[in-house]
Amino acid sequence: MTSNGSRGAGISVAVVGGGIGGLTAALALLRLGIDAHVYEQAAELSEVGAGVQISPNASRVLHGLGLAEDLARTGVKPAALHQRRWDDGRTLTRAPLAGPLEETFGFPHYLMHRADLLAALAARLPAGRIRLGHRLTGLTDHGDRVEARFANGARVEAGVLVGADGIHSPTRALLFGPEHPRFTGCVAYRGLVPAERLRALELETTTQLWMGPGGHFVHYFVAGGRLVNFVAITEQDTWTRESWTDRRAAADALATFEGWHPQVRAIMEAVDETYLWALFDRTPLPRWSTGGVTLLGDACHAMLPFMAQGAAMAIEDAATLAACLASEGRPGLGRYEAERVPRTARVHALSTANKARFHLPDGPEQRERDAGMAAGASGLSLDAMAWIYGHDAFGHSTR
């Protein structure tokens, strides 16, 4: 991808937030000849240890940005998505990934450690493009430029400012006023286990999702197969702690999943420590932009992780934003929003619906769900997923 002398080549972009979406946006903009800098509030780039799924719609973007070798080195290609019953391990459905998915959509599906992906993105950015210790405190849109003010006293001007600053986005609050994310009634225990500790389980290289009453459990390999990432999600009524990520004893997770299949429990027993995350979302915003300021990723469409598309949607946002700004300059924000809002809202709705489907209590509805999945009614066929996996975020909308 190179600049073609388009209208956007003369503008500058300030990206607020140095997560996966923000770094992808900066890299995509620079590849298209647009001057871009990232302003991250933290003192260093870091990710709490957790896995992320990079489906073909996202790997298409990342390959286009030159990350194919990085993904191949640190990512894992799962053979299938294997959905199972919580107590006896019975297969409910098994959808092929790896070869069939790559052959159909042209790009792989990867399972990755978030820190590996973040490091790969940061390494591709030229020196000096990431400014750490910059917490956004104010914005002024002067019509032809946006002034950003930071807690450290720095002031920056750019033609466009992009808020890629997460679910607690200061950019969104400055644009549209304060809004509190909604606790979804779900919390997630997350952990990473050295794969060698689990050798006796003879785990397949698949994404395994175990469905049970009031919760589900997901595990897969990351970090080139050296680690097993797990997410154990359960329901609770309230969340009162200020932190979203508390260190918790593995015994807490085990107690929550009492009676689950021995494989599930063996994985949790092998972890040194777990983090407990509260899962929040928000009603998708009907608009993301005001003047020369727009939003990206969780800042505008935070969603439950039950479609494994949160990071992928942010990566898609980044690619589409870069393409729109490159072709139209600042007015391209209107097209960016028009293309992304309906698609992300659709994925958000399906992610929310999966909470009920995954967590059915044992009984008639659960048996009906299981029978439908066994009959191939899970919606996981390659044809059914084409609208997600086949999307070209650099090109045109397929919503």
Tab-separated table of C-alpha atoms in Angstrom:
chain	number	residue	atom	x	y	z
A	1	MET	CA	0.000	0.000	0.000
A	2	THR	CA	1.446	3.330	-1.000
A	3	SER	CA	0.127	6.839	-1.349
A	4	ASN	CA	-1.228	7.741	-4.762
A	5	GLY	CA	-1.291	11.497	-4.353
A	6	SER	CA	-4.810	11.377	-2.946
A	7	ARG	CA	-6.609	14.183	-1.132
A	8	GLY	CA	-5.622	12.820	2.264
A	9	ALA	CA	-1.881	12.898	1.672
A	10	GLY	CA	-1.546	16.451	3.007
A	11	ILE	CA	-3.408	16.019	6.289
A	12	SER	CA	-2.097	14.959	9.652
A	13	VAL	CA	-3.839	12.610	12.087
A	14	ALA	CA	-3.487	12.359	15.855
A	15	VAL	CA	-4.498	8.916	17.135
A	16	VAL	CA	-5.381	8.915	20.826
A	17	GLY	CA	-4.817	5.445	22.252
A	18	GLY	CA	-2.007	2.961	21.680
A	19	GLY	CA	-3.936	-0.296	21.726
A	20	ILE	CA	-4.429	-2.683	18.825
A	21	GLY	CA	-6.908	-0.432	17.025
A	22	GLY	CA	-4.897	2.748	17.491
A	23	LEU	CA	-1.592	1.255	16.339
A	24	THR	CA	-3.273	-0.404	13.350
A	25	ALA	CA	-4.810	2.939	12.392
A	26	ALA	CA	-1.473	4.744	12.592
A	27	LEU	CA	0.277	2.095	10.539
A	28	ALA	CA	-2.489	2.046	7.915
A	29	LEU	CA	-2.465	5.841	7.646
A	30	LEU	CA	1.310	6.005	7.255
A	31	ARG	CA	1.219	3.283	4.604
A	32	LEU	CA	-1.198	5.459	2.641
A	33	GLY	CA	1.017	8.531	2.892
A	34	ILE	CA	-0.823	10.270	5.729
A	35	ASP	CA	1.182	11.758	8.586
A	36	ALA	CA	0.068	10.079	11.830
A	37	HIS	CA	1.182	10.008	15.455
A	38	VAL	CA	-0.121	7.971	18.401
A	39	TYR	CA	-0.690	9.504	21.850
A	40	GLU	CA	-0.968	6.899	24.619
A	41	GLN	CA	-1.714	7.789	28.230
A	42	ALA	CA	0.258	4.897	29.747
A	43	ALA	CA	3.969	5.147	30.442
A	44	GLU	CA	4.595	2.030	28.346
A	45	LEU	CA	2.747	-0.062	25.798
A	46	SER	CA	1.443	-3.167	27.483
A	47	GLU	CA	-1.396	-5.682	27.449
A	48	VAL	CA	-2.639	-7.746	30.352
A	49	GLY	CA	-1.904	-11.333	29.344
A	50	ALA	CA	-4.815	-12.584	27.287
A	51	GLY	CA	-5.553	-14.175	23.958
A	52	VAL	CA	-7.102	-12.602	20.912
A	53	GLN	CA	-8.578	-14.195	17.804
A	54	ILE	CA	-7.599	-12.703	14.462
A	55	SER	CA	-10.086	-13.972	11.889
A	56	PRO	CA	-9.539	-13.614	8.108
A	57	ASN	CA	-11.270	-10.209	7.924
A	58	ALA	CA	-8.625	-8.897	10.343
A	59	SER	CA	-5.607	-10.879	9.115
A	60	ARG	CA	-6.353	-9.530	5.607
A	61	VAL	CA	-5.696	-6.038	7.000
A	62	LEU	CA	-2.642	-7.035	9.010
A	63	HIS	CA	-1.083	-8.925	6.105
A	64	GLY	CA	-1.625	-5.821	3.994
A	65	LEU	CA	0.285	-3.815	6.575
A	66	GLY	CA	3.290	-6.150	6.397
A	67	LEU	CA	2.660	-8.294	9.471
A	68	ALA	CA	2.285	-11.689	7.764
A	69	GLU	CA	5.613	-13.016	9.071
A	70	ASP	CA	4.905	-11.790	12.611
A	71	LEU	CA	1.505	-13.472	12.657
A	72	ALA	CA	2.921	-16.713	11.293
A	73	ARG	CA	5.696	-16.712	13.902
A	74	THR	CA	3.679	-15.970	17.047
A	75	GLY	CA	0.155	-16.928	16.005
A	76	VAL	CA	-1.466	-20.352	15.998
A	77	LYS	CA	-3.792	-21.556	13.251
A	78	PRO	CA	-6.651	-23.542	14.832
A	79	ALA	CA	-7.929	-26.565	12.949
A	80	ALA	CA	-11.507	-26.019	14.094
A	81	LEU	CA	-13.913	-24.326	16.447
A	82	HIS	CA	-15.023	-27.174	18.696
A	83	GLN	CA	-18.120	-26.431	20.794
A	84	ARG	CA	-18.781	-28.877	23.611
A	85	ARG	CA	-21.103	-29.612	26.492
A	86	TRP	CA	-19.917	-28.470	29.927
A	87	ASP	CA	-20.146	-31.692	31.936
A	88	ASP	CA	-19.601	-34.698	29.694
A	89	GLY	CA	-17.561	-33.004	26.939
A	90	ARG	CA	-19.926	-34.146	24.207
A	91	THR	CA	-19.361	-32.391	20.880
A	92	LEU	CA	-22.184	-30.025	19.976
A	93	THR	CA	-20.628	-28.821	16.751
A	94	ARG	CA	-17.230	-28.682	15.114
A	95	ALA	CA	-16.662	-26.020	12.450
A	96	PRO	CA	-13.505	-26.231	10.312
A	97	LEU	CA	-11.036	-23.356	10.417
A	98	ALA	CA	-7.358	-23.420	9.324
A	99	GLY	CA	-7.166	-24.829	5.764
A	100	PRO	CA	-10.831	-24.546	4.706
A	101	LEU	CA	-11.179	-21.025	6.088
A	102	GLU	CA	-7.978	-19.804	4.460
A	103	GLU	CA	-8.864	-21.415	1.134
A	104	THR	CA	-12.311	-19.797	1.140
A	105	PHE	CA	-11.376	-16.287	2.270
A	106	GLY	CA	-7.724	-16.059	1.271
A	107	PHE	CA	-6.309	-15.256	4.711
A	108	PRO	CA	-5.674	-17.285	7.870
A	109	HIS	CA	-7.369	-17.351	11.230
A	110	TYR	CA	-4.839	-16.824	14.041
A	111	LEU	CA	-4.950	-17.293	17.797
A	112	MET	CA	-2.549	-14.837	19.427
A	113	HIS	CA	-1.326	-13.367	22.650
A	114	ARG	CA	-2.411	-9.723	22.640
A	115	ALA	CA	1.052	-8.582	23.685
A	116	ASP	CA	2.585	-10.323	20.640
A	117	LEU	CA	0.229	-8.509	18.285
A	118	LEU	CA	0.756	-5.166	20.003
A	119	ALA	CA	4.536	-5.583	19.813
A	120	ALA	CA	4.398	-6.488	16.120
A	121	LEU	CA	2.339	-3.393	15.319
A	122	ALA	CA	4.578	-1.102	17.357
A	123	ALA	CA	7.702	-2.501	15.692
A	124	ARG	CA	6.344	-1.586	12.245
A	125	LEU	CA	5.855	2.079	13.169
A	126	PRO	CA	8.770	4.457	12.506
A	127	ALA	CA	10.646	5.737	15.544
A	128	GLY	CA	9.043	8.684	17.285
A	129	ARG	CA	5.512	7.971	16.121
A	130	ILE	CA	4.277	6.767	19.541
A	131	ARG	CA	4.173	9.365	22.322
A	132	LEU	CA	3.705	7.790	25.757
A	133	GLY	CA	2.454	9.519	28.909
A	134	HIS	CA	-0.145	11.595	27.029
A	135	ARG	CA	-3.582	11.574	28.695
A	136	LEU	CA	-6.138	13.555	26.720
A	137	THR	CA	-7.883	16.287	28.727
A	138	GLY	CA	-9.317	18.671	26.132
A	139	LEU	CA	-10.200	19.237	22.479
A	140	THR	CA	-10.909	22.248	20.325
A	141	ASP	CA	-11.957	21.929	16.679
A	142	HIS	CA	-10.848	25.013	14.761
A	143	GLY	CA	-12.515	23.933	11.514
A	144	ASP	CA	-9.383	23.121	9.556
A	145	ARG	CA	-7.516	21.542	12.471
A	146	VAL	CA	-8.106	19.984	15.865
A	147	GLU	CA	-6.167	21.020	18.946
A	148	ALA	CA	-5.646	18.301	21.566
A	149	ARG	CA	-4.553	19.099	25.120
A	150	PHE	CA	-2.926	16.564	27.413
A	151	ALA	CA	-2.475	16.264	31.169
A	152	ASN	CA	1.307	16.620	30.838
A	153	GLY	CA	0.838	20.127	29.384
A	154	ALA	CA	1.463	19.118	25.763
A	155	ARG	CA	-0.681	20.600	22.991
A	156	VAL	CA	-0.930	19.020	19.563
A	157	GLU	CA	-2.650	20.144	16.383
A	158	ALA	CA	-3.749	17.807	13.601
A	159	GLY	CA	-6.191	17.841	10.724
A	160	VAL	CA	-8.070	14.878	12.203
A	161	LEU	CA	-8.125	13.363	15.672
A	162	VAL	CA	-9.082	9.710	16.199
A	163	GLY	CA	-10.203	8.484	19.608
A	164	ALA	CA	-9.018	4.876	19.802
A	165	ASP	CA	-8.902	5.116	23.587
A	166	GLY	CA	-11.103	2.252	24.709
A	167	ILE	CA	-14.397	1.780	26.481
A	168	HIS	CA	-13.599	4.566	28.987
A	169	SER	CA	-12.717	6.851	26.051
A	170	PRO	CA	-11.917	10.443	27.066
A	171	THR	CA	-12.367	11.411	23.414
A	172	ARG	CA	-15.927	10.108	23.362
A	173	ALA	CA	-16.731	11.892	26.621
A	174	LEU	CA	-15.424	15.180	25.202
A	175	LEU	CA	-17.463	14.723	22.015
A	176	PHE	CA	-20.750	13.400	23.350
A	177	GLY	CA	-20.667	13.895	27.116
A	178	PRO	CA	-20.194	11.409	29.939
A	179	GLU	CA	-21.658	7.953	29.574
A	180	HIS	CA	-21.141	4.921	31.742
A	181	PRO	CA	-20.556	1.499	30.216
A	182	ARG	CA	-23.149	-1.081	31.219
A	183	PHE	CA	-22.149	-4.097	33.283
A	184	THR	CA	-23.390	-7.119	31.333
A	185	GLY	CA	-23.825	-9.456	34.273
A	186	CYS	CA	-20.783	-11.468	33.183
A	187	VAL	CA	-17.281	-11.702	34.587
A	188	ALA	CA	-14.352	-13.520	33.050
A	189	TYR	CA	-11.471	-15.337	34.694
A	190	ARG	CA	-8.534	-15.212	32.296
A	191	GLY	CA	-5.299	-17.121	32.527
A	192	LEU	CA	-2.262	-18.352	30.613
A	193	VAL	CA	-0.804	-21.806	31.239
A	194	PRO	CA	2.526	-23.121	29.865
A	195	ALA	CA	1.532	-25.754	27.322
A	196	GLU	CA	4.033	-28.260	28.706
A	197	ARG	CA	2.048	-28.443	31.952
A	198	LEU	CA	-0.970	-29.669	29.991
A	199	ARG	CA	0.807	-32.210	27.812
A	200	ALA	CA	-1.062	-35.111	29.420
A	201	LEU	CA	-4.373	-33.668	28.191
A	202	GLU	CA	-3.257	-34.041	24.550
A	203	LEU	CA	-5.122	-30.869	23.634
A	204	GLU	CA	-6.055	-30.383	20.006
A	205	THR	CA	-4.971	-27.240	18.188
A	206	THR	CA	-8.517	-25.946	18.148
A	207	THR	CA	-10.558	-23.236	19.760
A	208	GLN	CA	-12.659	-25.131	22.281
A	209	LEU	CA	-15.800	-23.553	23.695
A	210	TRP	CA	-17.620	-25.389	26.478
A	211	MET	CA	-21.239	-24.318	27.094
A	212	GLY	CA	-22.899	-24.729	30.477
A	213	PRO	CA	-25.565	-23.311	32.778
A	214	GLY	CA	-24.811	-19.658	33.445
A	215	GLY	CA	-21.348	-19.722	31.934
A	216	HIS	CA	-18.927	-20.945	29.314
A	217	PHE	CA	-15.233	-21.778	29.032
A	218	VAL	CA	-12.921	-21.111	26.074
A	219	HIS	CA	-9.336	-22.277	25.609
A	220	TYR	CA	-6.785	-22.245	22.811
A	221	PHE	CA	-3.038	-22.125	22.176
A	222	VAL	CA	-1.202	-18.803	21.740
A	223	ALA	CA	2.413	-17.592	21.579
A	224	GLY	CA	3.405	-20.043	18.873
A	225	GLY	CA	1.871	-22.908	20.843
A	226	ARG	CA	3.919	-22.293	23.994
A	227	LEU	CA	0.962	-21.125	26.099
A	228	VAL	CA	-2.675	-22.099	26.516
A	229	ASN	CA	-5.012	-19.148	26.971
A	230	PHE	CA	-8.291	-19.688	28.780
A	231	VAL	CA	-11.327	-17.538	29.484
A	232	ALA	CA	-13.840	-18.788	32.039
A	233	ILE	CA	-16.999	-16.676	31.903
A	234	THR	CA	-19.699	-16.790	34.528
A	235	GLU	CA	-22.660	-14.653	35.498
A	236	GLN	CA	-23.043	-12.465	38.572
A	237	ASP	CA	-25.504	-9.739	39.496
A	238	THR	CA	-23.246	-6.783	40.247
A	239	TRP	CA	-19.728	-5.429	39.856
A	240	THR	CA	-18.629	-3.095	42.615
A	241	ARG	CA	-14.830	-2.936	42.306
A	242	GLU	CA	-13.266	-0.013	40.475
A	243	SER	CA	-10.705	-2.142	38.664
A	244	TRP	CA	-11.783	-4.178	35.667
A	245	THR	CA	-8.807	-6.511	36.037
A	246	ASP	CA	-8.229	-7.960	39.494
A	247	ARG	CA	-5.678	-10.650	40.212
A	248	ARG	CA	-7.524	-13.633	41.634
A	249	ALA	CA	-6.533	-16.989	43.042
A	250	ALA	CA	-7.033	-19.904	40.669
A	251	ALA	CA	-9.102	-21.528	43.426
A	252	ASP	CA	-11.796	-18.886	42.924
A	253	ALA	CA	-12.201	-19.869	39.287
A	254	LEU	CA	-12.208	-23.556	40.164
A	255	ALA	CA	-14.935	-23.059	42.759
A	256	THR	CA	-17.070	-21.222	40.199
A	257	PHE	CA	-16.734	-24.113	37.729
A	258	GLU	CA	-17.386	-26.924	40.180
A	259	GLY	CA	-18.721	-30.005	38.388
A	260	TRP	CA	-17.419	-29.038	34.945
A	261	HIS	CA	-15.542	-31.510	32.741
A	262	PRO	CA	-12.139	-32.708	34.061
A	263	GLN	CA	-10.344	-31.106	31.095
A	264	VAL	CA	-11.775	-27.694	31.949
A	265	ARG	CA	-10.777	-28.049	35.573
A	266	ALA	CA	-7.322	-29.423	34.761
A	267	ILE	CA	-6.527	-26.330	32.702
A	268	MET	CA	-7.563	-24.013	35.527
A	269	GLU	CA	-5.671	-26.064	38.106
A	270	ALA	CA	-2.439	-25.612	36.122
A	271	VAL	CA	-2.468	-21.798	36.089
A	272	ASP	CA	-0.293	-19.758	38.448
A	273	GLU	CA	-2.680	-16.817	38.694
A	274	THR	CA	-5.846	-15.570	37.066
A	275	TYR	CA	-7.259	-12.147	36.334
A	276	LEU	CA	-10.907	-11.400	36.882
A	277	TRP	CA	-12.443	-9.046	34.331
A	278	ALA	CA	-15.875	-7.509	34.409
A	279	LEU	CA	-17.451	-7.522	30.958
A	280	PHE	CA	-19.014	-4.224	29.973
A	281	ASP	CA	-20.657	-3.030	26.805
A	282	ARG	CA	-22.691	-0.064	25.679
A	283	THR	CA	-25.488	0.614	23.265
A	284	PRO	CA	-23.710	1.257	19.937
A	285	LEU	CA	-23.386	4.947	19.188
A	286	PRO	CA	-25.483	6.122	16.212
A	287	ARG	CA	-22.708	8.538	15.206
A	288	TRP	CA	-18.998	8.533	15.846
A	289	SER	CA	-17.787	11.860	14.444
A	290	THR	CA	-18.033	15.575	15.096
A	291	GLY	CA	-16.105	17.920	12.819
A	292	GLY	CA	-12.586	16.571	12.496
A	293	VAL	CA	-12.847	14.151	15.426
A	294	THR	CA	-13.970	10.534	15.198
A	295	LEU	CA	-13.887	7.315	17.213
A	296	LEU	CA	-12.620	3.797	16.627
A	297	GLY	CA	-12.907	0.395	18.301
A	298	ASP	CA	-14.181	0.013	21.857
A	299	ALA	CA	-14.534	3.785	22.142
A	300	CYS	CA	-17.636	3.571	19.934
A	301	HIS	CA	-18.747	-0.089	19.801
A	302	ALA	CA	-17.556	-2.016	22.865
A	303	MET	CA	-19.125	-5.470	22.752
A	304	LEU	CA	-19.149	-8.789	24.520
A	305	PRO	CA	-16.382	-11.130	23.298
A	306	PHE	CA	-18.885	-13.828	22.303
A	307	MET	CA	-18.255	-13.536	18.560
A	308	ALA	CA	-14.463	-13.186	18.998
A	309	GLN	CA	-14.701	-10.055	16.853
A	310	GLY	CA	-13.876	-7.159	19.181
A	311	ALA	CA	-10.265	-6.752	18.070
A	312	ALA	CA	-11.156	-7.622	14.477
A	313	MET	CA	-13.741	-4.834	14.335
A	314	ALA	CA	-11.188	-2.311	15.630
A	315	ILE	CA	-8.682	-3.496	13.012
A	316	GLU	CA	-11.343	-3.155	10.314
A	317	ASP	CA	-12.214	0.336	11.588
A	318	ALA	CA	-8.566	1.324	11.261
A	319	ALA	CA	-8.276	0.128	7.668
A	320	THR	CA	-11.525	1.727	6.530
A	321	LEU	CA	-10.696	5.004	8.256
A	322	ALA	CA	-7.307	5.139	6.549
A	323	ALA	CA	-8.811	4.370	3.142
A	324	CYS	CA	-11.507	7.022	3.530
A	325	LEU	CA	-9.096	9.716	4.681
A	326	ALA	CA	-6.639	8.859	1.902
A	327	SER	CA	-9.279	9.204	-0.798
A	328	GLU	CA	-11.292	12.151	0.529
A	329	GLY	CA	-9.323	13.865	3.278
A	330	ARG	CA	-11.268	15.117	6.284
A	331	PRO	CA	-14.682	14.775	4.529
A	332	GLY	CA	-13.945	11.037	4.352
A	333	LEU	CA	-14.990	10.763	8.006
A	334	GLY	CA	-18.603	10.755	6.832
A	335	ARG	CA	-18.042	7.728	4.618
A	336	TYR	CA	-16.023	5.990	7.325
A	337	GLU	CA	-18.916	6.324	9.753
A	338	ALA	CA	-21.531	5.315	7.158
A	339	GLU	CA	-19.647	2.123	6.348
A	340	ARG	CA	-18.667	1.101	9.850
A	341	VAL	CA	-21.671	1.928	12.053
A	342	PRO	CA	-24.141	-0.618	10.558
A	343	ARG	CA	-21.586	-3.424	10.376
A	344	THR	CA	-20.290	-3.053	13.915
A	345	ALA	CA	-23.841	-2.742	15.266
A	346	ARG	CA	-24.739	-6.048	13.616
A	347	VAL	CA	-21.746	-7.816	15.164
A	348	HIS	CA	-22.534	-6.200	18.523
A	349	ALA	CA	-26.097	-7.569	18.422
A	350	LEU	CA	-24.954	-11.097	17.581
A	351	SER	CA	-22.345	-11.010	20.346
A	352	THR	CA	-25.014	-10.022	22.855
A	353	ALA	CA	-27.368	-12.758	21.635
A	354	ASN	CA	-24.673	-15.378	22.120
A	355	LYS	CA	-24.644	-14.730	25.864
A	356	ALA	CA	-28.090	-16.305	26.216
A	357	ARG	CA	-27.297	-19.103	23.753
A	358	PHE	CA	-24.041	-20.089	25.452
A	359	HIS	CA	-25.425	-19.979	29.010
A	360	LEU	CA	-28.711	-21.864	28.787
A	361	PRO	CA	-29.529	-23.900	31.892
A	362	ASP	CA	-29.921	-27.615	31.324
A	363	GLY	CA	-33.464	-28.293	30.193
A	364	PRO	CA	-35.756	-28.133	27.146
A	365	GLU	CA	-34.217	-24.996	25.582
A	366	GLN	CA	-30.714	-26.371	26.043
A	367	ARG	CA	-31.682	-29.698	24.448
A	368	GLU	CA	-33.303	-27.868	21.534
A	369	ARG	CA	-30.153	-25.764	21.067
A	370	ASP	CA	-27.912	-28.830	21.186
A	371	ALA	CA	-30.066	-30.721	18.700
A	372	GLY	CA	-30.001	-27.768	16.331
A	373	MET	CA	-26.224	-27.518	16.566
A	374	ALA	CA	-25.844	-31.246	15.919
A	375	ALA	CA	-28.040	-30.817	12.833
A	376	GLY	CA	-25.807	-28.027	11.513
A	377	ALA	CA	-27.976	-25.074	12.558
A	378	SER	CA	-25.239	-23.247	14.475
A	379	GLY	CA	-24.708	-20.547	11.843
A	380	LEU	CA	-21.000	-21.385	11.708
A	381	SER	CA	-20.784	-22.651	8.133
A	382	LEU	CA	-18.368	-20.898	5.807
A	383	ASP	CA	-21.307	-19.525	3.805
A	384	ALA	CA	-23.007	-18.201	6.926
A	385	MET	CA	-19.813	-16.474	8.114
A	386	ALA	CA	-18.849	-15.013	4.747
A	387	TRP	CA	-20.275	-11.572	5.590
A	388	ILE	CA	-17.798	-11.370	8.472
A	389	TYR	CA	-14.756	-13.257	7.247
A	390	GLY	CA	-14.886	-12.149	3.623
A	391	HIS	CA	-15.046	-8.418	4.342
A	392	ASP	CA	-12.388	-6.190	2.764
A	393	ALA	CA	-12.027	-3.236	5.122
A	394	PHE	CA	-9.631	-1.441	2.771
A	395	GLY	CA	-12.070	-1.732	-0.128
A	396	HIS	CA	-15.803	-1.493	-0.004
A	397	SER	CA	-18.543	-2.347	2.433
A	398	THR	CA	-20.129	-5.814	2.430
A	399	ARG	CA	-22.727	-5.148	5.094
